[in-house]
CSV table of C-alpha atoms in Angstrom, one decimal:
chain,number,residue,atom,x,y,z
A,1,MET,CA,36.9,22.1,51.7
A,2,ALA,CA,33.5,22.3,53.3
A,3,ALA,CA,32.8,25.5,51.3
A,4,SER,CA,33.6,23.5,48.1
A,5,VAL,CA,31.4,20.8,48.7
A,6,LEU,CA,28.4,22.9,49.5
A,7,ARG,CA,28.8,25.1,46.3
A,8,SER,CA,28.5,21.6,44.3
A,9,ALA,CA,25.8,20.4,46.3
A,10,CYS,CA,23.4,23.3,46.2
A,11,GLY,CA,23.4,23.8,42.7
A,12,PRO,CA,22.0,27.0,40.9
A,13,LEU,CA,20.2,28.2,44.1
A,14,ARG,CA,23.3,28.0,46.3
A,15,LEU,CA,23.3,29.9,49.6
A,16,GLY,CA,26.8,31.8,48.9
A,17,VAL,CA,29.7,30.7,51.0
A,18,ALA,CA,30.5,34.3,52.4
A,19,CYS,CA,27.4,34.6,53.9
A,20,LEU,CA,27.3,31.1,55.4
A,21,CYS,CA,30.6,31.3,56.6
A,22,ARG,CA,29.7,34.7,58.8
A,23,ARG,CA,30.2,33.2,62.5
A,24,ARG,CA,27.4,35.4,63.7
A,25,PRO,CA,24.6,36.4,61.8
A,26,PRO,CA,23.3,40.0,60.9
A,27,ARG,CA,20.2,40.9,62.8
A,28,SER,CA,18.3,41.3,59.7
A,29,LEU,CA,17.1,38.6,57.1
A,30,TRP,CA,17.1,41.2,54.6
A,31,ALA,CA,21.1,41.6,54.9
A,32,ARG,CA,21.3,38.6,52.6
A,33,ALA,CA,19.6,39.9,49.8
A,34,ARG,CA,20.3,38.9,46.2
A,35,ARG,CA,18.8,37.7,43.1
A,36,LEU,CA,17.9,34.1,42.6
A,37,PRO,CA,17.7,32.7,39.1
A,38,GLY,CA,14.1,32.1,37.9
A,39,PRO,CA,12.9,28.5,37.6
A,40,VAL,CA,12.1,26.8,34.5
A,41,GLY,CA,8.4,27.7,33.4
A,42,SER,CA,6.1,25.0,33.4
A,43,ALA,CA,3.9,23.8,30.2
A,44,ARG,CA,0.6,23.0,31.4
A,45,SER,CA,-1.2,20.2,29.9
A,46,VAL,CA,-5.0,20.4,30.6
A,47,VAL,CA,-6.9,17.1,30.9
A,48,ALA,CA,-10.9,17.2,30.7
A,49,ALA,CA,-13.1,15.1,32.6
A,50,SER,CA,-16.8,14.9,33.2
A,51,GLY,CA,-19.2,13.3,35.7
A,52,ALA,CA,-21.7,14.0,38.4
A,53,GLY,CA,-20.7,14.5,42.1
A,54,ALA,CA,-21.9,12.9,45.3
A,55,LEU,CA,-23.8,14.6,48.1
A,56,GLY,CA,-21.5,15.3,51.2
A,57,SER,CA,-18.1,15.0,50.2
A,58,ASP,CA,-17.5,18.5,49.8
A,59,ARG,CA,-18.5,19.0,53.6
A,60,TYR,CA,-16.4,16.0,54.4
A,61,CYS,CA,-13.4,18.0,52.4
A,62,MET,CA,-14.0,20.9,54.5
A,63,GLU,CA,-13.7,19.0,57.7
A,64,LEU,CA,-10.4,17.8,57.2
A,65,LEU,CA,-9.7,21.5,57.3
A,66,ARG,CA,-12.1,22.9,60.1
A,67,ASN,CA,-14.7,21.7,62.5
A,68,ILE,CA,-17.7,24.3,61.7
A,69,THR,CA,-20.7,23.3,60.3
A,70,GLU,CA,-22.0,24.9,56.9
A,71,ALA,CA,-25.0,26.1,58.6
A,72,MET,CA,-23.0,29.0,60.4
A,73,LEU,CA,-22.2,30.8,57.0
A,74,CYS,CA,-25.7,32.2,57.4
A,75,PHE,CA,-24.9,33.8,60.7
A,76,SER,CA,-24.2,37.0,59.1
A,77,GLN,CA,-24.6,38.6,55.6
A,78,SER,CA,-21.0,40.2,56.1
A,79,ARG,CA,-18.3,38.6,54.1
A,80,PHE,CA,-16.0,39.8,56.6
A,81,ARG,CA,-18.0,39.0,59.6
A,82,LYS,CA,-18.1,35.3,58.3
A,83,TYR,CA,-14.5,35.4,57.7
A,84,ILE,CA,-13.4,36.4,61.2
A,85,MET,CA,-15.9,34.0,62.7
A,86,PHE,CA,-14.8,31.0,60.8
A,87,SER,CA,-11.2,32.0,61.7
A,88,ILE,CA,-11.4,32.2,65.3
A,89,LEU,CA,-13.3,28.9,65.8
A,90,PHE,CA,-10.4,27.1,63.5
A,91,LEU,CA,-7.3,28.0,65.6
A,92,TRP,CA,-6.8,24.7,66.7
A,93,LYS,CA,-7.6,22.8,63.7
A,94,ARG,CA,-4.9,21.6,60.9
A,95,ASP,CA,-3.5,23.6,58.1
A,96,TYR,CA,-4.8,26.7,59.5
A,97,GLU,CA,-3.2,29.0,57.0
A,98,GLY,CA,-4.3,27.1,54.3
A,99,TYR,CA,-8.3,27.0,55.5
A,100,LEU,CA,-7.8,31.0,56.0
A,101,CYS,CA,-6.2,31.4,52.2
A,102,SER,CA,-9.0,29.3,50.6
A,103,LEU,CA,-11.8,31.3,52.2
A,104,LEU,CA,-10.6,34.4,50.7
A,105,LEU,CA,-10.6,32.8,46.8
A,106,PRO,CA,-13.3,33.8,44.8
A,107,ALA,CA,-16.7,32.2,45.7
A,108,GLY,CA,-16.7,30.1,42.4
A,109,SER,CA,-13.2,28.6,43.3
A,110,ARG,CA,-13.5,27.8,47.0
A,111,SER,CA,-15.4,24.4,46.9
A,112,SER,CA,-12.7,23.6,44.4
A,113,ALA,CA,-9.5,24.6,46.3
A,114,PHE,CA,-11.0,22.9,49.7
A,115,ALA,CA,-10.8,19.6,47.6
A,116,LEU,CA,-7.0,20.3,47.1
A,117,ARG,CA,-6.6,21.1,50.5
A,118,ALA,CA,-8.2,18.2,51.7
A,119,PHE,CA,-6.3,16.3,49.2
A,120,ASN,CA,-3.1,17.6,50.2
A,121,VAL,CA,-3.7,17.1,53.9
A,122,GLU,CA,-4.6,13.3,53.3
A,123,LEU,CA,-1.6,13.0,51.9
A,124,ALA,CA,0.3,14.9,54.6
A,125,GLN,CA,-0.7,12.7,57.2
A,126,VAL,CA,0.2,9.4,56.0
A,127,LYS,CA,3.9,9.9,57.3
A,128,ASP,CA,2.6,10.5,60.8
A,129,SER,CA,0.0,8.4,61.0
A,130,VAL,CA,1.6,4.9,60.0
A,131,SER,CA,3.6,2.4,62.1
A,132,GLU,CA,5.3,1.0,59.2
A,133,LYS,CA,6.3,2.4,55.4
A,134,THR,CA,4.8,-0.6,53.8
A,135,ILE,CA,1.6,0.8,55.0
A,136,GLY,CA,2.5,4.4,54.3
A,137,LEU,CA,3.5,3.1,50.3
A,138,MET,CA,0.1,1.1,50.1
A,139,ARG,CA,-1.7,4.3,50.6
A,140,MET,CA,0.2,6.4,48.3
A,141,GLU,CA,-0.7,3.5,46.0
A,142,PHE,CA,-4.2,4.1,47.0
A,143,TRP,CA,-4.2,7.7,45.9
A,144,LYS,CA,-2.3,7.1,42.7
A,145,LYS,CA,-4.8,4.7,41.4
A,146,THR,CA,-7.5,6.9,42.7
A,147,VAL,CA,-6.0,10.2,40.4
A,148,ASP,CA,-6.0,7.9,37.6
A,149,ASP,CA,-9.5,6.7,38.2
A,150,ILE,CA,-10.8,10.4,38.4
A,151,TYR,CA,-9.1,11.1,35.1
A,152,CYS,CA,-11.1,8.0,33.8
A,153,ASP,CA,-14.1,9.3,35.0
A,154,SER,CA,-14.7,6.7,37.6
A,155,PRO,CA,-13.2,8.0,41.1
A,156,PRO,CA,-14.1,5.6,44.1
A,157,GLN,CA,-16.7,6.9,46.7
A,158,GLN,CA,-14.5,8.5,49.0
A,159,PRO,CA,-15.5,12.0,50.2
A,160,VAL,CA,-11.8,13.4,48.9
A,161,ALA,CA,-11.7,11.5,45.9
A,162,LEU,CA,-15.1,13.0,44.9
A,163,GLU,CA,-14.4,16.3,45.4
A,164,LEU,CA,-11.3,16.3,43.7
A,165,TRP,CA,-13.1,14.7,40.6
A,166,LYS,CA,-15.3,17.7,40.7
A,167,ALA,CA,-12.7,20.0,40.8
A,168,VAL,CA,-11.0,18.5,38.0
A,169,LYS,CA,-13.9,18.7,36.0
A,170,ARG,CA,-14.8,21.8,36.6
A,171,HIS,CA,-11.0,23.4,36.0
A,172,ASN,CA,-9.6,20.8,33.6
A,173,LEU,CA,-6.7,20.5,36.5
A,174,THR,CA,-3.3,19.0,35.2
A,175,LYS,CA,-3.0,15.7,36.0
A,176,ARG,CA,0.9,15.8,36.3
A,177,TRP,CA,0.9,18.3,39.3
A,178,LEU,CA,-1.6,15.8,41.3
A,179,MET,CA,0.7,12.8,40.6
A,180,LYS,CA,4.0,14.8,41.5
A,181,ILE,CA,2.6,15.3,45.1
A,182,ILE,CA,1.9,11.9,45.6
A,183,ASP,CA,5.1,11.1,44.3
A,184,GLU,CA,7.2,13.3,46.4
A,185,ARG,CA,5.2,12.6,49.4
A,186,GLU,CA,6.0,9.0,48.8
A,187,LYS,CA,9.7,9.5,48.6
A,188,ASN,CA,9.6,11.6,51.7
A,189,LEU,CA,8.2,8.2,54.0
A,190,ASP,CA,11.8,7.7,54.5
A,191,ASP,CA,12.9,9.3,57.6
A,192,LYS,CA,15.9,10.7,56.1
A,193,ALA,CA,17.5,14.4,56.5
A,194,TYR,CA,17.7,16.3,53.7
A,195,ARG,CA,21.3,16.2,52.1
A,196,ASN,CA,21.7,19.9,51.1
A,197,ILE,CA,19.3,22.9,50.6
A,198,GLN,CA,18.8,22.0,47.1
A,199,GLU,CA,17.3,18.7,47.8
A,200,LEU,CA,14.8,20.5,50.5
A,201,GLU,CA,13.7,23.0,47.7
A,202,ASN,CA,13.2,20.3,45.4
A,203,TYR,CA,10.6,18.5,47.7
A,204,ALA,CA,8.9,21.9,48.1
A,205,GLU,CA,8.7,22.6,44.4
A,206,ASN,CA,7.0,19.1,43.9
A,207,THR,CA,4.3,19.4,46.6
A,208,GLN,CA,3.8,23.2,47.8
A,209,SER,CA,4.8,24.6,44.5
A,210,ALA,CA,2.6,21.9,42.5
A,211,LEU,CA,-0.5,22.9,45.0
A,212,LEU,CA,-0.1,26.7,44.0
A,213,TYR,CA,0.1,25.6,40.4
A,214,LEU,CA,-3.2,23.7,40.6
A,215,THR,CA,-4.4,26.8,42.5
A,216,LEU,CA,-3.8,29.2,39.6
A,217,GLU,CA,-5.4,26.4,37.4
A,218,ILE,CA,-8.8,27.0,39.9
A,219,LEU,CA,-8.4,30.9,39.3
A,220,GLY,CA,-8.1,30.2,35.4
A,221,VAL,CA,-4.5,31.8,35.5
A,222,LYS,CA,-2.3,30.8,32.9
A,223,ASP,CA,0.8,33.2,33.1
A,224,LEU,CA,4.7,32.3,32.9
A,225,HIS,CA,5.4,35.1,35.3
A,226,ALA,CA,2.8,33.7,37.9
A,227,ASP,CA,4.4,30.1,37.6
A,228,HIS,CA,7.8,31.7,38.8
A,229,ALA,CA,6.2,33.3,41.2
A,230,ALA,CA,4.2,30.0,42.7
A,231,SER,CA,7.6,28.3,42.4
A,232,HIS,CA,9.4,30.5,44.8
A,233,ILE,CA,6.6,30.7,47.2
A,234,GLY,CA,6.2,27.1,47.4
A,235,LYS,CA,9.9,26.9,47.9
A,236,ALA,CA,9.6,29.2,50.8
A,237,GLN,CA,6.6,27.5,52.0
A,238,GLY,CA,8.4,24.2,52.0
A,239,ILE,CA,11.9,25.5,54.1
A,240,VAL,CA,9.4,27.5,56.6
A,241,THR,CA,7.6,24.1,57.2
A,242,CYS,CA,10.7,22.2,57.7
A,243,LEU,CA,11.8,25.0,60.4
A,244,ARG,CA,8.5,24.8,62.2
A,245,ALA,CA,8.3,21.3,62.3
A,246,THR,CA,12.1,20.9,63.9
A,247,PRO,CA,10.8,21.0,67.3
A,248,TYR,CA,7.9,18.6,66.9
A,249,HIS,CA,10.4,16.3,64.9
A,250,GLY,CA,13.0,16.7,67.5
A,251,SER,CA,10.4,15.4,70.3
A,252,ARG,CA,10.2,12.3,68.0
A,253,ARG,CA,14.1,12.0,67.5
A,254,ARG,CA,14.2,13.0,64.3
A,255,VAL,CA,16.1,15.7,62.5
A,256,PHE,CA,15.4,16.5,58.6
A,257,LEU,CA,17.2,20.3,58.3
A,258,PRO,CA,19.8,20.1,55.6
A,259,MET,CA,23.0,18.1,56.5
A,260,ASP,CA,25.3,20.4,54.4
A,261,ILE,CA,24.5,23.6,56.3
A,262,CYS,CA,24.8,21.7,59.7
A,263,MET,CA,28.0,20.4,58.7
A,264,LEU,CA,29.0,23.9,57.6
A,265,HIS,CA,28.8,25.1,60.7
A,266,GLY,CA,30.1,22.1,62.9
A,267,VAL,CA,26.1,21.2,64.3
A,268,SER,CA,25.1,17.4,64.9
A,269,GLN,CA,21.7,16.2,65.1
A,270,GLU,CA,22.3,15.6,68.4
A,271,ASP,CA,22.3,19.1,69.0
A,272,PHE,CA,18.8,19.6,67.6
A,273,LEU,CA,17.6,16.5,69.5
A,274,ARG,CA,19.0,18.2,72.9
A,275,LYS,CA,17.7,21.4,72.0
A,276,ASN,CA,21.1,23.1,72.0
A,277,GLN,CA,20.8,27.0,71.7
A,278,ASP,CA,24.5,27.6,71.0
A,279,LYS,CA,25.4,30.2,68.5
A,280,ASN,CA,26.4,27.8,65.8
A,281,VAL,CA,23.0,25.9,66.0
A,282,ARG,CA,21.5,29.8,65.7
A,283,ASP,CA,23.8,30.0,62.5
A,284,VAL,CA,22.2,26.9,60.7
A,285,ILE,CA,18.7,28.3,61.2
A,286,PHE,CA,19.7,31.7,60.2
A,287,ASP,CA,21.1,30.4,56.7
A,288,ILE,CA,17.8,28.2,56.1
A,289,ALA,CA,15.5,31.0,57.1
A,290,SER,CA,17.5,33.4,54.8
A,291,GLN,CA,17.2,31.1,51.8
A,292,ALA,CA,12.9,30.9,52.4
A,293,HIS,CA,13.4,34.9,52.8
A,294,LEU,CA,15.3,35.0,49.5
A,295,HIS,CA,12.5,33.1,47.8
A,296,LEU,CA,9.9,35.2,49.2
A,297,LYS,CA,11.6,38.3,48.1
A,298,HIS,CA,12.0,36.9,44.4
A,299,ALA,CA,8.5,35.7,44.1
A,300,ARG,CA,7.5,39.5,44.9
A,301,SER,CA,9.8,40.7,42.5
A,302,PHE,CA,7.0,39.4,40.0
A,303,HIS,CA,4.2,41.5,41.5
A,304,LYS,CA,3.9,44.1,38.7
A,305,SER,CA,4.1,41.4,36.2
A,306,VAL,CA,1.7,38.9,37.4
A,307,PRO,CA,-1.9,39.3,36.7
A,308,VAL,CA,-4.1,40.3,39.6
A,309,LYS,CA,-6.7,37.7,39.0
A,310,ALA,CA,-3.4,35.3,40.6
A,311,PHE,CA,-3.1,37.0,43.7
A,312,PRO,CA,-5.6,35.3,46.1
A,313,ALA,CA,-3.4,31.9,45.2
A,314,PHE,CA,-0.3,33.8,46.7
A,315,LEU,CA,-1.7,35.0,50.3
A,316,GLN,CA,0.3,32.5,51.9
A,317,THR,CA,3.4,35.0,51.8
A,318,VAL,CA,1.9,36.5,54.6
A,319,ALA,CA,1.9,34.1,57.0
A,320,LEU,CA,5.2,32.9,55.7
A,321,GLU,CA,6.7,36.7,56.3
A,322,ASP,CA,5.1,36.7,59.6
A,323,TYR,CA,7.3,33.7,60.7
A,324,LEU,CA,10.4,34.7,59.5
A,325,LYS,CA,10.0,37.9,61.2
A,326,LYS,CA,9.1,35.9,64.7
A,327,ILE,CA,12.4,33.9,64.2
A,328,GLN,CA,14.4,37.1,63.5
A,329,ARG,CA,12.8,38.7,66.7
A,330,VAL,CA,14.1,35.7,68.6
A,331,ASP,CA,17.7,35.5,67.2
A,332,PHE,CA,16.9,32.3,65.1
A,333,ASP,CA,16.1,30.2,68.5
A,334,ILE,CA,14.2,27.7,66.7
A,335,PHE,CA,12.9,26.5,69.8
A,336,HIS,CA,11.4,29.4,71.2
A,337,PRO,CA,7.9,28.9,72.9
A,338,SER,CA,6.7,32.2,71.0
A,339,LEU,CA,7.4,30.4,67.2
A,340,GLN,CA,4.9,27.5,68.4
A,341,GLN,CA,1.8,30.1,69.1
A,342,LYS,CA,-0.6,30.9,66.1
A,343,ASN,CA,-0.9,34.5,65.2
A,344,THR,CA,-4.5,35.8,66.5
A,345,LEU,CA,-4.0,38.9,63.8
A,346,LEU,CA,-3.1,36.9,61.1
A,347,PRO,CA,-7.0,36.4,59.8
A,348,LEU,CA,-7.0,40.2,59.7
A,349,SER,CA,-3.5,40.5,58.1
A,350,LEU,CA,-4.8,38.3,55.2
A,351,TYR,CA,-8.1,40.2,54.8
A,352,ILE,CA,-6.1,43.3,54.7
A,353,GLN,CA,-3.6,42.2,52.1
A,354,SER,CA,-6.5,40.7,50.0
A,355,TRP,CA,-8.4,43.9,49.9
A,356,ARG,CA,-5.3,45.6,48.8
A,357,ASN,CA,-4.7,43.2,46.0
A,358,ARG,CA,-1.1,42.2,47.0
A,359,TYR,CA,0.7,39.1,47.9
């Protein structure tokens, strides 16, 4: 009965009943390898904008991602030394991984990427920074109007908005993706668990994948294979983010993990609130992590077809794979302290992957 419900709920990216029902997960996520159907390619409508920027707004955007002054760029002429220096000083800042990846983009794309990341941070922090949903809705409405104004060439005098305006002007960014991010974040203001893995993937597609589509536009990449890879990487990112945030959400008595998988293993939300480490709880985490791994694997299957120019946009896969390996090492104990620690070697790993032109 539960298996048939799961099959109908999960749609084309269903998890696979045989694997979900295994009472003891295999030690490796690779054991569940299978092919996922590719997403529908996105048609990109280009909207042009023009206008002059404002002093100081670009620095404000970078401050949302790091607290390092612009003058420190002059510390060394070596790109590698600059990158490592920034990385070490930024360990404790928000969107650490996104910041590192943005640093490795081509010089002409970096400021626009920072504007996108800052825009994403502004939206992401609304949910946790407001005490009432009504206030959150008002902030989202502000950003909807801001995006409309940007494409009417009259952005408000707000630093992130001004930088985003310059990015839109410079790269003709598609308005639809910006609005999708806002709309999806707005719907997510409700403190409700995802009903199924498909719902979580849809949220990830409209936020993380949309951000990657925009990053590809910044890099000047318009390619169907790159779009497919971005879709799967974004979904993997959304699933991993949900897993990583589980201890934090639990401390606030909230659980957002897909309910269909929890029900399949007989696990309740209270089990996560109590930090239960039973086998069934680990089975839930195993199934969700496995789906992220499958998306990551499928994204990499496009490696030979994706233009090399697009690879810098996909460096986030390094951090995703790092987390999935760590959670596997602790036998899918989502509350293990090691999962809350940053990988101090991540900057080096990202740099090497960038140098090798891989994702």
